Amino acid sequence: MKNILWVILLVGFVSVSASAQDDGAKLAKKAKKAITNYFLDPSTKSNLTEAKELIDKAFATGAIDGDGVAWATKGEIYTQVAQNEAGLKSINPQAVIEHPEAASIAYDAYSKSIEKAAKESAKKDAYAGMSELIPLLSTSGLEYFYAKDYAKSYEDFNKILLAHELVKNAKMKSPLEKPEDLNNQYYITALAALNSGKEDIAGALFEKSLQGGNKAAEIYDGLFRSYSKSNPAIAEKYLAEGRAAFPEDNNLLFSEINLYLSQGKLEALLSKLDQAISKEPDNVSVINTLGNVYDKLYQTSAEAGDTTKANEYFKKSLENYNKALAKDPNNNFANYSVGTLYYNKAASYVKLMQSVADDMSSAGMKKYEGYEKQMFAMFDIALPYFLKAEEVDPTDKNTMIALREIYARKNQLDKAGEYAKKLEAKD
């Protein structure tokens, strides 16, 4: 009896599966009919909407995944959806695209149709569909790129390259026939890959563009940025080549500045930063960077006991931070940095005070008082800069610590306690 029941259940299961397959196949045929009707009369938009709904329902049955014809139909339908939305965007750039993923879905559908196709003629139709998709994938990829969705942008751009390879291997014509068009596609795909964190992929694509004859400055900069973590030697090689070929290019110059910063080549940085400021005199970030480099050189010279050099670098650092503040009085980095310059000066006087603290002679006490006076003078200069930095960013822990220490040194214990509580709350 149990065996009979099992057989009945099994027959029922087969029947349900067959029914789902029949339903899926019928829906796919209806979708094909709807898209054909749309092609006969494109003004009847409802046929395209119906075709999309029917093909989605057909594949939702899960019973026609092996049907190459159904996949081809899905590719046709989604290509047309993408085509219509691209046309709408060309008329009105502000138009909101309802199905930005349509071209990508169409590519996947054509890929499946090639995989499942029973006849060579069906494969050729799919390759032709892929060729038609390339400009549509470019449109959607650029939309994602401008929206800073670099992962999706890379996905669409990469599908362009895959489609191109498939079409060419099938000995059919691709929109990327011209080498310069293909090289440009390698470049934009590499850029999307780089911005989405796929550095190794980006590097390989930038290299393909370079090997194809695209020796623009942005290619060298892209290669440097792609390999700077994984292969610093190769990155520096490409940067050197780029700088030699394009000595006036800003992006390459800034990449070189960042490289020198990471390597601690402070002296070499000075001329590079001066060059960058001459190119972009209103770039506060670069002016601050130059101030910061002089600040580091000041600290190094002070620790080495070279007072002359230390004073020279201190003045240069202050000069650049003040230039930054003249352009942007609310610049947090510059305000905090000027405060830190004077704070560190004050700290140097604290050390001098400690060196004569045990000397109870009148001369020793006089020195102590002189150093103390200088310390307070430096703290008084630093204070308003730290207060401004706090105004701009009230959450910065380092600013709070500096303010607590200054008020404690000035014996303003209520204010020192106020900042101690703020720090406690932050921790």
Short mmCIF file of C-alpha atoms in Angstrom, two decimals:
data_model
loop_
_atom_site.label_atom_id
_atom_site.label_comp_id
_atom_site.label_asym_id
_atom_site.label_seq_id
_atom_site.Cartn_x
_atom_site.Cartn_y
_atom_site.Cartn_z
CA MET A 1 0.00 0.00 0.00
CA LYS A 2 2.84 2.39 0.88
CA ASN A 3 4.53 1.69 -2.47
CA ILE A 4 1.32 2.45 -4.35
CA LEU A 5 0.98 5.74 -2.47
CA TRP A 6 4.61 6.69 -3.30
CA VAL A 7 4.00 5.98 -7.00
CA ILE A 8 0.86 8.14 -6.90
CA LEU A 9 2.78 10.99 -5.28
CA LEU A 10 5.61 10.66 -7.79
CA VAL A 11 3.19 10.76 -10.72
CA GLY A 12 1.58 13.83 -9.15
CA PHE A 13 4.99 15.53 -8.86
CA VAL A 14 5.85 14.81 -12.50
CA SER A 15 2.46 16.12 -13.50
CA VAL A 16 2.99 19.37 -11.58
CA SER A 17 6.48 19.80 -13.07
CA ALA A 18 5.19 19.19 -16.56
CA SER A 19 2.41 21.68 -15.91
CA ALA A 20 4.90 24.33 -14.74
CA GLN A 21 7.01 23.69 -17.83
CA ASP A 22 3.97 24.00 -20.06
CA ASP A 23 2.95 27.21 -18.30
CA GLY A 24 6.47 28.63 -18.62
CA ALA A 25 6.71 27.72 -22.29
CA LYS A 26 3.24 29.17 -23.02
CA LEU A 27 4.09 32.40 -21.25
CA ALA A 28 7.38 32.66 -23.20
CA LYS A 29 5.51 32.17 -26.48
CA LYS A 30 3.00 34.85 -25.49
CA ALA A 31 5.91 37.15 -24.62
CA LYS A 32 7.42 36.49 -28.06
CA LYS A 33 4.11 37.34 -29.69
CA ALA A 34 3.79 40.55 -27.66
CA ILE A 35 7.31 41.77 -28.55
CA THR A 36 6.70 40.91 -32.22
CA ASN A 37 3.51 42.98 -32.13
CA TYR A 38 5.48 45.82 -30.57
CA PHE A 39 8.06 45.69 -33.37
CA LEU A 40 5.22 45.85 -35.91
CA ASP A 41 3.77 48.89 -34.17
CA PRO A 42 6.23 50.58 -31.76
CA SER A 43 3.63 53.23 -30.90
CA THR A 44 1.72 50.59 -28.92
CA LYS A 45 3.86 50.71 -25.76
CA SER A 46 1.51 48.35 -23.93
CA ASN A 47 2.82 45.45 -26.05
CA LEU A 48 6.36 45.98 -24.72
CA THR A 49 5.10 46.25 -21.15
CA GLU A 50 3.10 43.06 -21.64
CA ALA A 51 6.07 41.26 -23.21
CA LYS A 52 8.29 42.12 -20.21
CA GLU A 53 5.66 41.00 -17.69
CA LEU A 54 5.05 37.71 -19.55
CA ILE A 55 8.74 36.79 -19.94
CA ASP A 56 9.38 37.56 -16.25
CA LYS A 57 6.47 35.31 -15.26
CA ALA A 58 7.71 32.62 -17.65
CA PHE A 59 11.14 32.44 -16.01
CA ALA A 60 9.63 32.75 -12.53
CA THR A 61 8.16 29.26 -13.06
CA GLY A 62 11.73 27.91 -12.95
CA ALA A 63 10.82 25.41 -15.65
CA ILE A 64 12.31 26.92 -18.83
CA ASP A 65 15.89 27.67 -17.81
CA GLY A 66 17.11 25.23 -20.46
CA ASP A 67 15.10 26.83 -23.26
CA GLY A 68 17.48 28.77 -25.52
CA VAL A 69 14.63 30.31 -27.51
CA ALA A 70 13.01 31.68 -24.33
CA TRP A 71 16.33 33.18 -23.26
CA ALA A 72 16.69 34.82 -26.67
CA THR A 73 13.18 36.25 -26.31
CA LYS A 74 14.11 37.69 -22.93
CA GLY A 75 17.22 39.23 -24.48
CA GLU A 76 15.13 40.86 -27.22
CA ILE A 77 12.58 42.25 -24.78
CA TYR A 78 15.07 43.70 -22.31
CA THR A 79 17.17 45.14 -25.13
CA GLN A 80 14.11 47.02 -26.33
CA VAL A 81 13.37 48.25 -22.79
CA ALA A 82 16.95 49.54 -22.56
CA GLN A 83 16.71 51.06 -26.04
CA ASN A 84 13.55 52.98 -25.19
CA GLU A 85 14.96 54.32 -21.94
CA ALA A 86 18.23 55.35 -23.63
CA GLY A 87 16.16 57.23 -26.21
CA LEU A 88 14.21 58.95 -23.46
CA LYS A 89 17.48 59.96 -21.76
CA SER A 90 18.87 61.40 -24.99
CA ILE A 91 15.80 63.65 -25.31
CA ASN A 92 15.69 64.60 -21.62
CA PRO A 93 18.98 64.09 -19.72
CA GLN A 94 17.12 64.67 -16.43
CA ALA A 95 14.70 61.80 -17.06
CA VAL A 96 14.65 59.08 -14.41
CA ILE A 97 15.35 55.66 -15.86
CA GLU A 98 12.92 53.03 -14.58
CA HIS A 99 14.97 49.97 -15.55
CA PRO A 100 18.69 50.90 -15.53
CA GLU A 101 19.57 47.21 -15.27
CA ALA A 102 17.74 46.29 -18.51
CA ALA A 103 20.82 46.16 -20.75
CA SER A 104 22.70 44.01 -18.23
CA ILE A 105 19.75 41.60 -17.96
CA ALA A 106 19.58 41.43 -21.76
CA TYR A 107 23.29 40.55 -21.90
CA ASP A 108 22.82 37.72 -19.40
CA ALA A 109 19.82 36.44 -21.35
CA TYR A 110 21.71 36.40 -24.66
CA SER A 111 24.63 34.64 -22.94
CA LYS A 112 22.23 31.93 -21.76
CA SER A 113 20.62 31.66 -25.18
CA ILE A 114 24.04 31.03 -26.75
CA GLU A 115 24.77 28.39 -24.11
CA LYS A 116 21.41 26.64 -24.63
CA ALA A 117 20.96 27.22 -28.39
CA ALA A 118 20.22 24.12 -30.44
CA LYS A 119 21.13 25.71 -33.79
CA GLU A 120 24.04 27.83 -35.00
CA SER A 121 21.58 30.31 -36.53
CA ALA A 122 20.14 30.94 -33.06
CA LYS A 123 23.64 31.67 -31.73
CA LYS A 124 24.25 34.15 -34.55
CA ASP A 125 21.03 35.95 -33.68
CA ALA A 126 22.20 36.20 -30.05
CA TYR A 127 25.62 37.54 -31.11
CA ALA A 128 23.85 40.16 -33.24
CA GLY A 129 21.76 41.05 -30.18
CA MET A 130 24.91 41.42 -28.10
CA SER A 131 26.44 43.74 -30.67
CA GLU A 132 23.31 45.89 -30.46
CA LEU A 133 23.61 45.90 -26.66
CA ILE A 134 27.11 47.43 -26.53
CA PRO A 135 26.04 51.09 -26.85
CA LEU A 136 23.14 50.46 -24.45
CA LEU A 137 25.47 48.99 -21.84
CA SER A 138 27.66 52.05 -22.35
CA THR A 139 24.69 54.33 -21.62
CA SER A 140 23.73 52.50 -18.41
CA GLY A 141 27.37 52.12 -17.34
CA LEU A 142 27.93 55.86 -17.66
CA GLU A 143 24.73 56.56 -15.71
CA TYR A 144 26.03 54.41 -12.86
CA PHE A 145 29.47 56.00 -13.15
CA TYR A 146 28.16 59.56 -12.87
CA ALA A 147 26.02 58.45 -9.92
CA LYS A 148 29.27 57.10 -8.34
CA ASP A 149 27.92 53.56 -8.28
CA TYR A 150 31.23 52.28 -9.57
CA ALA A 151 30.58 48.59 -8.90
CA LYS A 152 27.54 48.53 -11.19
CA SER A 153 29.29 50.77 -13.67
CA TYR A 154 32.19 48.31 -13.85
CA GLU A 155 29.75 45.42 -14.28
CA ASP A 156 28.12 47.04 -17.34
CA PHE A 157 31.41 48.21 -18.85
CA ASN A 158 32.94 44.77 -18.37
CA LYS A 159 29.97 43.19 -20.15
CA ILE A 160 30.72 45.49 -23.10
CA LEU A 161 34.21 44.00 -23.33
CA LEU A 162 32.88 40.46 -22.94
CA ALA A 163 30.22 41.07 -25.60
CA HIS A 164 32.85 42.53 -27.93
CA GLU A 165 35.05 39.44 -27.56
CA LEU A 166 32.12 37.06 -28.15
CA VAL A 167 30.95 38.98 -31.22
CA LYS A 168 34.46 39.17 -32.70
CA ASN A 169 35.11 35.46 -32.07
CA ALA A 170 31.88 34.73 -33.93
CA LYS A 171 33.38 36.75 -36.84
CA MET A 172 30.63 39.34 -36.64
CA LYS A 173 30.85 43.13 -36.49
CA SER A 174 31.19 44.95 -33.17
CA PRO A 175 30.68 48.68 -32.46
CA LEU A 176 34.22 48.64 -31.05
CA GLU A 177 35.91 47.86 -34.38
CA LYS A 178 38.17 50.92 -34.23
CA PRO A 179 41.23 50.45 -31.96
CA GLU A 180 40.73 53.88 -30.38
CA ASP A 181 37.14 52.99 -29.42
CA LEU A 182 38.26 49.72 -27.83
CA ASN A 183 41.13 51.47 -26.01
CA ASN A 184 38.74 54.08 -24.65
CA GLN A 185 36.48 51.29 -23.41
CA TYR A 186 39.42 49.62 -21.67
CA TYR A 187 40.18 52.97 -20.02
CA ILE A 188 36.68 53.75 -18.71
CA THR A 189 36.23 50.15 -17.55
CA ALA A 190 39.58 50.35 -15.74
CA LEU A 191 38.54 53.61 -14.10
CA ALA A 192 35.27 52.07 -12.85
CA ALA A 193 37.19 49.03 -11.59
CA LEU A 194 39.73 51.23 -9.79
CA ASN A 195 37.02 53.33 -8.14
CA SER A 196 35.22 50.19 -6.97
CA GLY A 197 38.35 48.78 -5.32
CA LYS A 198 39.32 46.27 -8.02
CA GLU A 199 42.90 47.50 -8.38
CA ASP A 200 44.38 44.40 -10.04
CA ILE A 201 41.62 44.27 -12.66
CA ALA A 202 42.02 48.00 -13.23
CA GLY A 203 45.76 47.63 -13.74
CA ALA A 204 45.32 44.90 -16.36
CA LEU A 205 42.77 47.01 -18.24
CA PHE A 206 44.90 50.16 -18.14
CA GLU A 207 47.77 48.08 -19.54
CA LYS A 208 45.56 46.83 -22.39
CA SER A 209 44.69 50.41 -23.22
CA LEU A 210 48.37 51.41 -23.10
CA GLN A 211 49.41 48.47 -25.27
CA GLY A 212 46.70 49.43 -27.74
CA GLY A 213 48.36 52.81 -28.21
CA ASN A 214 46.51 54.92 -25.63
CA LYS A 215 49.49 56.66 -24.03
CA ALA A 216 47.59 59.51 -22.42
CA ALA A 217 48.58 60.98 -19.04
CA GLU A 218 45.51 59.51 -17.35
CA ILE A 219 46.57 55.99 -18.37
CA TYR A 220 49.92 56.36 -16.59
CA ASP A 221 48.21 57.85 -13.56
CA GLY A 222 45.69 55.01 -13.54
CA LEU A 223 48.50 52.44 -13.72
CA PHE A 224 50.31 54.11 -10.83
CA ARG A 225 47.19 54.13 -8.65
CA SER A 226 46.26 50.56 -9.60
CA TYR A 227 49.63 49.09 -8.64
CA SER A 228 50.69 51.41 -5.80
CA LYS A 229 49.63 48.87 -3.14
CA SER A 230 50.20 45.51 -4.82
CA ASN A 231 53.38 46.29 -6.76
CA PRO A 232 55.01 49.61 -5.73
CA ALA A 233 58.01 49.10 -8.03
CA ILE A 234 55.80 48.76 -11.12
CA ALA A 235 53.66 51.68 -9.92
CA GLU A 236 56.71 53.95 -9.60
CA LYS A 237 57.94 52.82 -13.03
CA TYR A 238 54.68 53.88 -14.69
CA LEU A 239 54.61 57.13 -12.70
CA ALA A 240 58.17 57.97 -13.80
CA GLU A 241 57.25 57.24 -17.43
CA GLY A 242 54.15 59.40 -17.14
CA ARG A 243 55.97 62.30 -15.50
CA ALA A 244 58.66 62.18 -18.19
CA ALA A 245 56.07 62.18 -20.98
CA PHE A 246 53.69 64.70 -19.36
CA PRO A 247 55.68 66.93 -16.96
CA GLU A 248 52.89 69.52 -16.82
CA ASP A 249 50.04 67.10 -15.99
CA ASN A 250 48.45 67.93 -12.64
CA ASN A 251 47.17 64.46 -11.78
CA LEU A 252 50.58 62.88 -12.28
CA LEU A 253 52.19 65.67 -10.25
CA PHE A 254 49.79 65.08 -7.36
CA SER A 255 50.34 61.34 -7.56
CA GLU A 256 54.07 61.97 -7.28
CA ILE A 257 53.46 64.24 -4.28
CA ASN A 258 51.41 61.51 -2.60
CA LEU A 259 54.15 58.99 -3.33
CA TYR A 260 56.82 61.22 -1.78
CA LEU A 261 54.58 61.83 1.24
CA SER A 262 54.17 58.09 1.78
CA GLN A 263 57.95 57.63 1.47
CA GLY A 264 58.75 60.55 3.78
CA LYS A 265 60.83 62.36 1.12
CA LEU A 266 60.19 65.73 2.71
CA GLU A 267 62.94 67.82 1.14
CA ALA A 268 62.12 66.51 -2.34
CA LEU A 269 58.47 67.38 -1.75
CA LEU A 270 59.06 71.10 -1.34
CA SER A 271 59.69 71.85 -5.02
CA LYS A 272 56.86 69.52 -6.09
CA LEU A 273 54.39 71.27 -3.81
CA ASP A 274 55.57 74.71 -4.94
CA GLN A 275 54.96 73.56 -8.50
CA ALA A 276 51.47 72.29 -7.57
CA ILE A 277 50.58 75.59 -5.87
CA SER A 278 51.71 77.55 -8.91
CA LYS A 279 49.31 75.43 -11.00
CA GLU A 280 46.44 75.58 -8.50
CA PRO A 281 46.96 78.67 -6.31
CA ASP A 282 43.52 78.35 -4.71
CA ASN A 283 43.96 74.71 -3.73
CA VAL A 284 43.96 75.06 0.07
CA SER A 285 44.70 71.36 0.53
CA VAL A 286 48.02 71.66 -1.31
CA ILE A 287 48.98 74.81 0.64
CA ASN A 288 48.20 72.97 3.88
CA THR A 289 50.29 70.02 2.72
CA LEU A 290 53.26 72.30 2.11
CA GLY A 291 52.74 73.82 5.57
CA ASN A 292 52.64 70.31 7.04
CA VAL A 293 55.87 69.29 5.28
CA TYR A 294 57.66 72.37 6.67
CA ASP A 295 56.15 71.54 10.08
CA LYS A 296 57.67 68.04 9.96
CA LEU A 297 61.02 69.46 8.88
CA TYR A 298 60.83 71.97 11.73
CA GLN A 299 60.25 69.19 14.27
CA THR A 300 63.11 67.09 12.83
CA SER A 301 65.53 70.04 12.95
CA ALA A 302 64.43 71.02 16.47
CA GLU A 303 65.02 67.46 17.72
CA ALA A 304 68.44 67.48 16.06
CA GLY A 305 69.29 70.74 17.83
CA ASP A 306 69.62 72.72 14.60
CA THR A 307 67.98 75.93 15.85
CA THR A 308 68.65 77.95 12.69
CA LYS A 309 67.00 75.40 10.41
CA ALA A 310 64.18 74.81 12.89
CA ASN A 311 63.31 78.52 13.01
CA GLU A 312 63.45 78.77 9.22
CA TYR A 313 61.09 75.80 8.79
CA PHE A 314 58.78 77.09 11.54
CA LYS A 315 58.36 80.40 9.71
CA LYS A 316 57.75 78.64 6.38
CA SER A 317 55.18 76.34 7.93
CA LEU A 318 53.34 79.21 9.59
CA GLU A 319 53.46 81.24 6.38
CA ASN A 320 51.72 78.47 4.41
CA TYR A 321 49.08 77.77 7.06
CA ASN A 322 48.31 81.49 7.15
CA LYS A 323 47.98 81.48 3.36
CA ALA A 324 45.46 78.67 3.68
CA LEU A 325 43.52 80.57 6.36
CA ALA A 326 43.50 83.70 4.21
CA LYS A 327 41.67 81.70 1.57
CA ASP A 328 39.50 79.73 4.00
CA PRO A 329 39.34 81.11 7.57
CA ASN A 330 37.24 78.12 8.68
CA ASN A 331 39.70 75.53 7.43
CA ASN A 332 39.92 73.05 10.28
CA PHE A 333 43.30 71.57 9.33
CA ALA A 334 45.02 74.96 9.08
CA ASN A 335 43.54 76.25 12.36
CA TYR A 336 44.47 73.10 14.24
CA SER A 337 47.95 73.05 12.65
CA VAL A 338 48.78 76.65 13.58
CA GLY A 339 47.60 75.90 17.11
CA THR A 340 49.84 72.83 17.15
CA LEU A 341 52.85 74.79 15.92
CA TYR A 342 52.62 77.18 18.87
CA TYR A 343 51.64 74.38 21.27
CA ASN A 344 54.83 72.51 20.35
CA LYS A 345 56.81 75.72 20.82
CA ALA A 346 55.29 76.01 24.28
CA ALA A 347 56.23 72.38 24.98
CA SER A 348 59.85 73.17 24.13
CA TYR A 349 59.82 75.84 26.84
CA VAL A 350 58.35 73.32 29.30
CA LYS A 351 61.42 71.16 28.72
CA LEU A 352 63.68 74.11 29.34
CA MET A 353 61.79 74.89 32.56
CA GLN A 354 62.34 71.31 33.70
CA SER A 355 66.06 71.59 32.95
CA VAL A 356 66.47 74.45 35.47
CA ALA A 357 63.75 73.43 37.96
CA ASP A 358 66.31 72.27 40.54
CA ASP A 359 68.43 75.41 40.26
CA MET A 360 67.32 77.54 43.21
CA SER A 361 69.83 80.31 42.53
CA SER A 362 68.53 83.72 41.52
CA ALA A 363 69.94 83.17 38.01
CA GLY A 364 68.25 79.76 37.78
CA MET A 365 64.91 81.09 39.01
CA LYS A 366 65.15 83.98 36.56
CA LYS A 367 65.69 81.55 33.70
CA TYR A 368 62.74 79.46 34.88
CA GLU A 369 60.47 82.51 35.00
CA GLY A 370 61.66 83.61 31.55
CA TYR A 371 60.92 80.18 30.05
CA GLU A 372 57.56 80.08 31.80
CA LYS A 373 56.66 83.49 30.39
CA GLN A 374 57.54 82.30 26.89
CA MET A 375 55.50 79.12 27.41
CA PHE A 376 52.40 81.09 28.39
CA ALA A 377 52.93 83.44 25.45
CA MET A 378 52.95 80.47 23.05
CA PHE A 379 49.85 78.95 24.69
CA ASP A 380 48.07 82.30 24.41
CA ILE A 381 48.77 82.41 20.67
CA ALA A 382 47.77 78.78 20.16
CA LEU A 383 44.49 79.02 22.11
CA PRO A 384 42.30 80.96 19.62
CA TYR A 385 43.35 78.65 16.78
CA PHE A 386 42.32 75.57 18.75
CA LEU A 387 39.05 77.25 19.73
CA LYS A 388 38.36 77.99 16.06
CA ALA A 389 39.19 74.39 15.17
CA GLU A 390 36.75 73.24 17.85
CA GLU A 391 34.08 75.55 16.45
CA VAL A 392 34.50 73.97 13.01
CA ASP A 393 34.65 70.40 14.35
CA PRO A 394 33.42 70.09 17.96
CA THR A 395 33.97 66.30 17.93
CA ASP A 396 37.72 66.25 17.28
CA LYS A 397 39.47 64.52 20.18
CA ASN A 398 42.94 65.97 19.53
CA THR A 399 41.59 69.53 19.70
CA MET A 400 39.90 68.74 23.04
CA ILE A 401 43.13 67.31 24.45
CA ALA A 402 45.11 70.41 23.41
CA LEU A 403 42.52 72.74 24.97
CA ARG A 404 42.44 70.74 28.20
CA GLU A 405 46.23 70.88 28.50
CA ILE A 406 46.46 74.62 27.75
CA TYR A 407 43.79 75.49 30.32
CA ALA A 408 45.45 73.21 32.88
CA ARG A 409 48.82 74.92 32.30
CA LYS A 410 47.18 78.33 32.61
CA ASN A 411 45.64 77.15 35.91
CA GLN A 412 42.11 77.62 34.56
CA LEU A 413 40.99 74.40 36.18
CA ASP A 414 37.26 74.92 35.55
CA LYS A 415 37.88 75.07 31.78
CA ALA A 416 40.36 72.20 31.94
CA GLY A 417 37.76 70.14 33.79
CA GLU A 418 35.14 70.99 31.17
CA TYR A 419 37.29 69.50 28.42
CA ALA A 420 38.24 66.54 30.60
CA LYS A 421 34.51 65.74 30.89
CA LYS A 422 34.05 66.10 27.13
CA LEU A 423 36.87 63.64 26.53
CA GLU A 424 35.44 61.26 29.09
CA ALA A 425 32.06 61.36 27.39
CA LYS A 426 33.70 60.74 24.02
CA ASP A 427 35.50 57.65 25.31
#
